Short mmCIF file of C-alpha atoms in Angstrom, two decimals:
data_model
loop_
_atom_site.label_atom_id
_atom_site.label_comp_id
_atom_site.label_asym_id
_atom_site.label_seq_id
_atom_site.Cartn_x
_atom_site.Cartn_y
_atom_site.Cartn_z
CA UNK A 738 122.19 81.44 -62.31
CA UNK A 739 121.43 77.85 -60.66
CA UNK A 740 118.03 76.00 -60.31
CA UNK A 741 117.13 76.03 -56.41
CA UNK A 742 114.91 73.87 -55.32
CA UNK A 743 113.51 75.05 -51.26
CA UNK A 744 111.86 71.92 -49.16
CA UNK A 745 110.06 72.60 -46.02
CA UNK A 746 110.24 71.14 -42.41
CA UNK A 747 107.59 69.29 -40.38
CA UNK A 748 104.08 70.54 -40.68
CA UNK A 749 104.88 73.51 -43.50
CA UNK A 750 104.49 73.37 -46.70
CA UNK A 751 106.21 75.75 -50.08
CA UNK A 752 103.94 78.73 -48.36
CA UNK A 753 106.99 78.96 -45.46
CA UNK A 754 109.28 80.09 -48.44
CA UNK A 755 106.58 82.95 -49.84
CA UNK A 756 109.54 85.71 -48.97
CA UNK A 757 112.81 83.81 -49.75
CA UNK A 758 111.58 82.42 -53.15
CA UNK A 759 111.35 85.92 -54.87
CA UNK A 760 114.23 87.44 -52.84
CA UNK A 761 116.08 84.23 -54.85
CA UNK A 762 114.58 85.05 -58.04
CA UNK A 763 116.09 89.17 -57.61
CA UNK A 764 119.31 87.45 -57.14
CA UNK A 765 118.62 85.54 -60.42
CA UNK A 766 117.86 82.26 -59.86
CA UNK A 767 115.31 80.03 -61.05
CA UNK A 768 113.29 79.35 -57.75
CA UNK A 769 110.85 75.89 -57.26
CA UNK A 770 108.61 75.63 -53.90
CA UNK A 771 106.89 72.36 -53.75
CA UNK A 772 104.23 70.28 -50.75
CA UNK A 773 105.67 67.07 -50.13
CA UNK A 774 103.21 64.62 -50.32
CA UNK A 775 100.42 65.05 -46.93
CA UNK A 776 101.52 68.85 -47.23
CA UNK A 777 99.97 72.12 -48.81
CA UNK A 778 98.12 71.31 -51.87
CA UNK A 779 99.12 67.73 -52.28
CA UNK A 780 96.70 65.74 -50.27
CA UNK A 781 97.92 62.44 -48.54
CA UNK A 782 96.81 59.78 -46.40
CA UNK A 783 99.31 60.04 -43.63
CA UNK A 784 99.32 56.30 -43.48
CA UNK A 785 100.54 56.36 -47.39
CA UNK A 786 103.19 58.93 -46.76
CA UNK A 787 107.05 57.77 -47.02
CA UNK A 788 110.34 58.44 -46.94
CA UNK A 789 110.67 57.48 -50.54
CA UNK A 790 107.72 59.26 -51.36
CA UNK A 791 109.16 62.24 -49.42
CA UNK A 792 112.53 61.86 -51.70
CA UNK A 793 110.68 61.15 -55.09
CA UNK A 794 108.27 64.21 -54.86
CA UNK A 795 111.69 66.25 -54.69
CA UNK A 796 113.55 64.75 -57.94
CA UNK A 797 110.20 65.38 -59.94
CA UNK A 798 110.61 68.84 -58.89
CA UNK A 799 113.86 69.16 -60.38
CA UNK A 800 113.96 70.16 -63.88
CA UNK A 801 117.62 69.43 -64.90
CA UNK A 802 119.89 69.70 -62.13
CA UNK A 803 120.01 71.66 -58.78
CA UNK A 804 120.65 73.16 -55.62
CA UNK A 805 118.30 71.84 -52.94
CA UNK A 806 117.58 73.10 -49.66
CA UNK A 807 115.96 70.97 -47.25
CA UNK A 808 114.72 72.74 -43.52
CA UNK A 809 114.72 71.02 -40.40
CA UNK A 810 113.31 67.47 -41.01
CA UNK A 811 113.72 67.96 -44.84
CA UNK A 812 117.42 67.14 -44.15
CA UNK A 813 115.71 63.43 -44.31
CA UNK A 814 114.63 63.75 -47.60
CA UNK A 815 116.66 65.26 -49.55
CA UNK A 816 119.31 63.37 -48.64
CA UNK A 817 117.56 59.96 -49.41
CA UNK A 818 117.03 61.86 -52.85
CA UNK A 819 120.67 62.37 -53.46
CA UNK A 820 121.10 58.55 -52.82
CA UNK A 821 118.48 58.14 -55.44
CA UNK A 822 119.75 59.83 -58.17
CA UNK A 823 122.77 62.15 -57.33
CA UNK A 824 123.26 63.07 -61.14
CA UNK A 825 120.27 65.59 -60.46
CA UNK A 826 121.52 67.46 -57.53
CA UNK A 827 124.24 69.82 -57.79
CA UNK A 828 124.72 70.52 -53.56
CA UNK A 829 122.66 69.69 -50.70
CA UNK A 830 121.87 72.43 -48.30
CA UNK A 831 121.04 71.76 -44.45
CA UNK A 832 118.88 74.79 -43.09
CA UNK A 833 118.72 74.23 -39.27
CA UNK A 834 118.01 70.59 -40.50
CA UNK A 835 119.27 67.05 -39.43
CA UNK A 836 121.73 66.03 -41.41
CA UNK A 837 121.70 62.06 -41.41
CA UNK A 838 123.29 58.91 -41.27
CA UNK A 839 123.19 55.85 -42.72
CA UNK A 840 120.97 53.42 -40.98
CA UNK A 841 119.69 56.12 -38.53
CA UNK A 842 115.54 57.76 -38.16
CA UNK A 843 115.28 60.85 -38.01
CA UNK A 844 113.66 59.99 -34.73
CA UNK A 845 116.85 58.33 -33.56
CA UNK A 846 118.38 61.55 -34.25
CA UNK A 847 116.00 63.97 -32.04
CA UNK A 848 116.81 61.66 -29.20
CA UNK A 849 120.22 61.92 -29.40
CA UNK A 850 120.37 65.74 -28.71
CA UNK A 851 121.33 66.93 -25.58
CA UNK A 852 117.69 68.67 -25.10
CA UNK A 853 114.45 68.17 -26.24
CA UNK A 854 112.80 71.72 -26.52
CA UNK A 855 109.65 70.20 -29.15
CA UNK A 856 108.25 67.69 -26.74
CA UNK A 857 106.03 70.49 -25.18
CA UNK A 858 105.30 72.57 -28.31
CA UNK A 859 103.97 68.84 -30.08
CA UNK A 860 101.04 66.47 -29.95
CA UNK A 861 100.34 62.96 -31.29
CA UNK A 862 96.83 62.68 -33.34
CA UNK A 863 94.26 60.52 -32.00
CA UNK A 864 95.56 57.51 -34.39
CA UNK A 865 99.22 57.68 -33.67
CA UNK A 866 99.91 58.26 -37.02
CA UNK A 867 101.12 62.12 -37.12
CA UNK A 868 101.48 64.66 -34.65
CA UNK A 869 101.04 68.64 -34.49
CA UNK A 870 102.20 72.12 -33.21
CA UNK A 871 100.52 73.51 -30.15
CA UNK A 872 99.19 76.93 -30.94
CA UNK A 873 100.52 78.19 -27.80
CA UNK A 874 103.94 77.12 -28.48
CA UNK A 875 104.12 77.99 -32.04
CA UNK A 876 105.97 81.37 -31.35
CA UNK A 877 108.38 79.92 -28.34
CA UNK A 878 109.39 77.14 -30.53
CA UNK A 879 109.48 78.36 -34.51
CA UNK A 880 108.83 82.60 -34.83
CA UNK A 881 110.28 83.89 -31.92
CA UNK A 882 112.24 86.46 -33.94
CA UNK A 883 109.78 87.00 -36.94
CA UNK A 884 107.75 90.00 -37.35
CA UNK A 885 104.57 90.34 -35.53
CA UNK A 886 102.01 87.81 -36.96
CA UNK A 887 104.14 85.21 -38.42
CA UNK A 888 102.91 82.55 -35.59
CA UNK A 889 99.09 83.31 -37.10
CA UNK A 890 100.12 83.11 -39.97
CA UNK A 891 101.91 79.58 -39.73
CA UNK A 892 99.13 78.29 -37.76
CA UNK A 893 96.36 78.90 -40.42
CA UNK A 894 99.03 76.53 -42.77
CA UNK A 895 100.32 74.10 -40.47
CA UNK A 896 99.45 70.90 -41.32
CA UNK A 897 99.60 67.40 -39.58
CA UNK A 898 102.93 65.67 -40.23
CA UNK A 899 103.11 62.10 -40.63
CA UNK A 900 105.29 60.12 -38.58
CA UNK A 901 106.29 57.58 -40.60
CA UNK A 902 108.72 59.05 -42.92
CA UNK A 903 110.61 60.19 -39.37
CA UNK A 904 110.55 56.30 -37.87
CA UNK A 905 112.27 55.09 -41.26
CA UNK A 906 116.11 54.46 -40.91
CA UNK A 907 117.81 56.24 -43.69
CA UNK A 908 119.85 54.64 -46.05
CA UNK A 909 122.61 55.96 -47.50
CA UNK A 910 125.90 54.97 -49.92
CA UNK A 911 128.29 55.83 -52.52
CA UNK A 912 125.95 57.73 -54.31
CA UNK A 913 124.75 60.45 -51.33
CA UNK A 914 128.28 60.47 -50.42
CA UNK A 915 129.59 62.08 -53.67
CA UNK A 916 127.14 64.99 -53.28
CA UNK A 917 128.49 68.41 -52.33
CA UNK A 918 126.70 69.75 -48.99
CA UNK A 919 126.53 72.82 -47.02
CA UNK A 920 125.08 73.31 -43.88
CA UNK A 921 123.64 76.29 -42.60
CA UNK A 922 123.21 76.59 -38.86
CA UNK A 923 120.69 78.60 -36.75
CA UNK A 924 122.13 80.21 -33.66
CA UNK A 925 119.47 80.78 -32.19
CA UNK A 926 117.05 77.62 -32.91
CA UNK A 927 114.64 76.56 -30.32
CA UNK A 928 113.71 73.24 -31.69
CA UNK A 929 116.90 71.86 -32.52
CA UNK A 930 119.65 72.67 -30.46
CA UNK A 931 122.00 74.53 -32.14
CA UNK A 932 124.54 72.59 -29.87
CA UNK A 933 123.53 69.87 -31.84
CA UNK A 934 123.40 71.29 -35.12
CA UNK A 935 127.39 72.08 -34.16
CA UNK A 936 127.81 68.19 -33.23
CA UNK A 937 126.09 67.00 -36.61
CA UNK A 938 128.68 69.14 -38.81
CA UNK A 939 131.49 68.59 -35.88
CA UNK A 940 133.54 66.71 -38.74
CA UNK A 941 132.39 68.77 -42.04
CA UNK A 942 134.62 71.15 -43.75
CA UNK A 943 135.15 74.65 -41.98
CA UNK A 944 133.79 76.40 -45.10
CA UNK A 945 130.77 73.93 -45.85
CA UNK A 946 129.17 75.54 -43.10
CA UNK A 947 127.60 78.64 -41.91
CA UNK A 948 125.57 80.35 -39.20
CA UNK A 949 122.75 82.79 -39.19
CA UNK A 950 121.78 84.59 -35.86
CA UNK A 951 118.12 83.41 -36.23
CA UNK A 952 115.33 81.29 -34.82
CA UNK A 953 114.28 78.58 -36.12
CA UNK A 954 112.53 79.69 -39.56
CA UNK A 955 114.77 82.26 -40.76
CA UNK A 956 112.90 82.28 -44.08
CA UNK A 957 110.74 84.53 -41.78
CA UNK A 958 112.91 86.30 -39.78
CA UNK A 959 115.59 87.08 -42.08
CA UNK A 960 114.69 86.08 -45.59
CA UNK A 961 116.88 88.89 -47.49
CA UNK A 962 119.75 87.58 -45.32
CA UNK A 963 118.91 84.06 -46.01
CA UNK A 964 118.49 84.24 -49.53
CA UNK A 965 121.78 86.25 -50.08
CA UNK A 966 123.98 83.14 -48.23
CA UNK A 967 122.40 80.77 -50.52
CA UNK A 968 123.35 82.80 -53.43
CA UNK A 969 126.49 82.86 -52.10
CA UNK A 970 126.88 78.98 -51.52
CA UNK A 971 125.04 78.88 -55.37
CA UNK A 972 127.77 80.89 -56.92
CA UNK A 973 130.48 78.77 -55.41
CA UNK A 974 128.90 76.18 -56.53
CA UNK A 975 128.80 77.08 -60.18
#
């Protein structure tokens, strides 16, 4: 079937996809996890870590050309991949993620919603360069609907995320433009608005996008379910 290529959000790393990955590879498909660089196993000094460096780790996880899926602030990178090199991505896909424009942060972008439900549930680190999750907000904010020790089990993973890559105006052209995409909306999201998930796509294709009745990590709460829309949007792809 296709190559699929699964980027995480803020503070995760490939261990947030440990039960979508093999429900993709039932379906089929050959399945890549990675850390972006400060994430996981691939250490990082947050003061090192990029956009670019963000966007490159994802094209050196691509073997030949493929369907990537970028969560929540992934929507950042992957797209500043696709204006790298386009010729190695075959569609985009938005999970609950920000789906930029040109010129814009990704910080720009969180202000602009019509809530802020995160600013509680995050901290800054001492240096200013990278916040964190609040344990006690972990399960408000991300699990709400995931089986019973999902929240422990995120927290032992979490990591700090740096802020840099989020401060960095995206740029995009001709080359992200030509890029199929596919958004995939969470209903029930409690750290992005799913109000503003529907603003973000407000002007995309009817059938480039689709919604899940889910929190915000439905690779938790309904990973089957997740991994049988993307195998959907793979096949129509192909």
């Amino acid at each position: 079937m296709s190559e699929v290529v699964l980027v995480h959000g803020s503070c995760h790393g490939a261990w947030c996809w440990r039960d979508v990955a093999p429900a993709l590879e039932r379906l089929g498909h050959d399945v890549r996890t990675i850390d972006l660089p400060g994430h996981g196993t691939n250490p990082c000094p947050l003061e090192d870590i990029t956009l670019d460096r963000y966007a490159q780790a994802i094209l050196d996880a691509i073997k030949s050309r493929a369907l990537v899926v970028g969560h929540s602030m992934a929507g950042f990178p992957i797209s500043a991949a696709a204006e790298i090199d386009p010729s190695k991505i075959a569609r985009l896909i938005y999970l609950c993620a920000y789906a930029p424009r040109d010129g814009v942060s990704l910080v720009d972008m969180r202000m602009e919603a019509p809530r802020q439900p995160l600013l509680e549930a995050i901290e800054k680190t001492p240096d200013g360069l990278g916040f964190t999750f609040r344990e006690t907000h972990l399960a408000k904010a991300l699990y709400h609907d995931c089986p019973e020790g999902t929240a422990a089990y995120a927290h032992a993973n979490l990591c700090v995320q740096a802020i840099k890559p989020q401060a960095t105006p995206i740029r995009l052209g001709a080359a992200y433009a030509e890029v199929p995409k596919t958004y995939i909306r969470c209903d029930d999201d409690q750290a992005i608005p799913p109000e503003y998930q529907r603003t973000m796509t407000e002007d995309w294709p009817a059938k480039a996008v689709h919604a899940l009745p889910a929190s915000h990590s439905p690779f938790f709460s309904m990973p089957d379910r997740l991994a049988r829309l993307i195998d959907r949007i793979a096949r129509g792809t192909s």
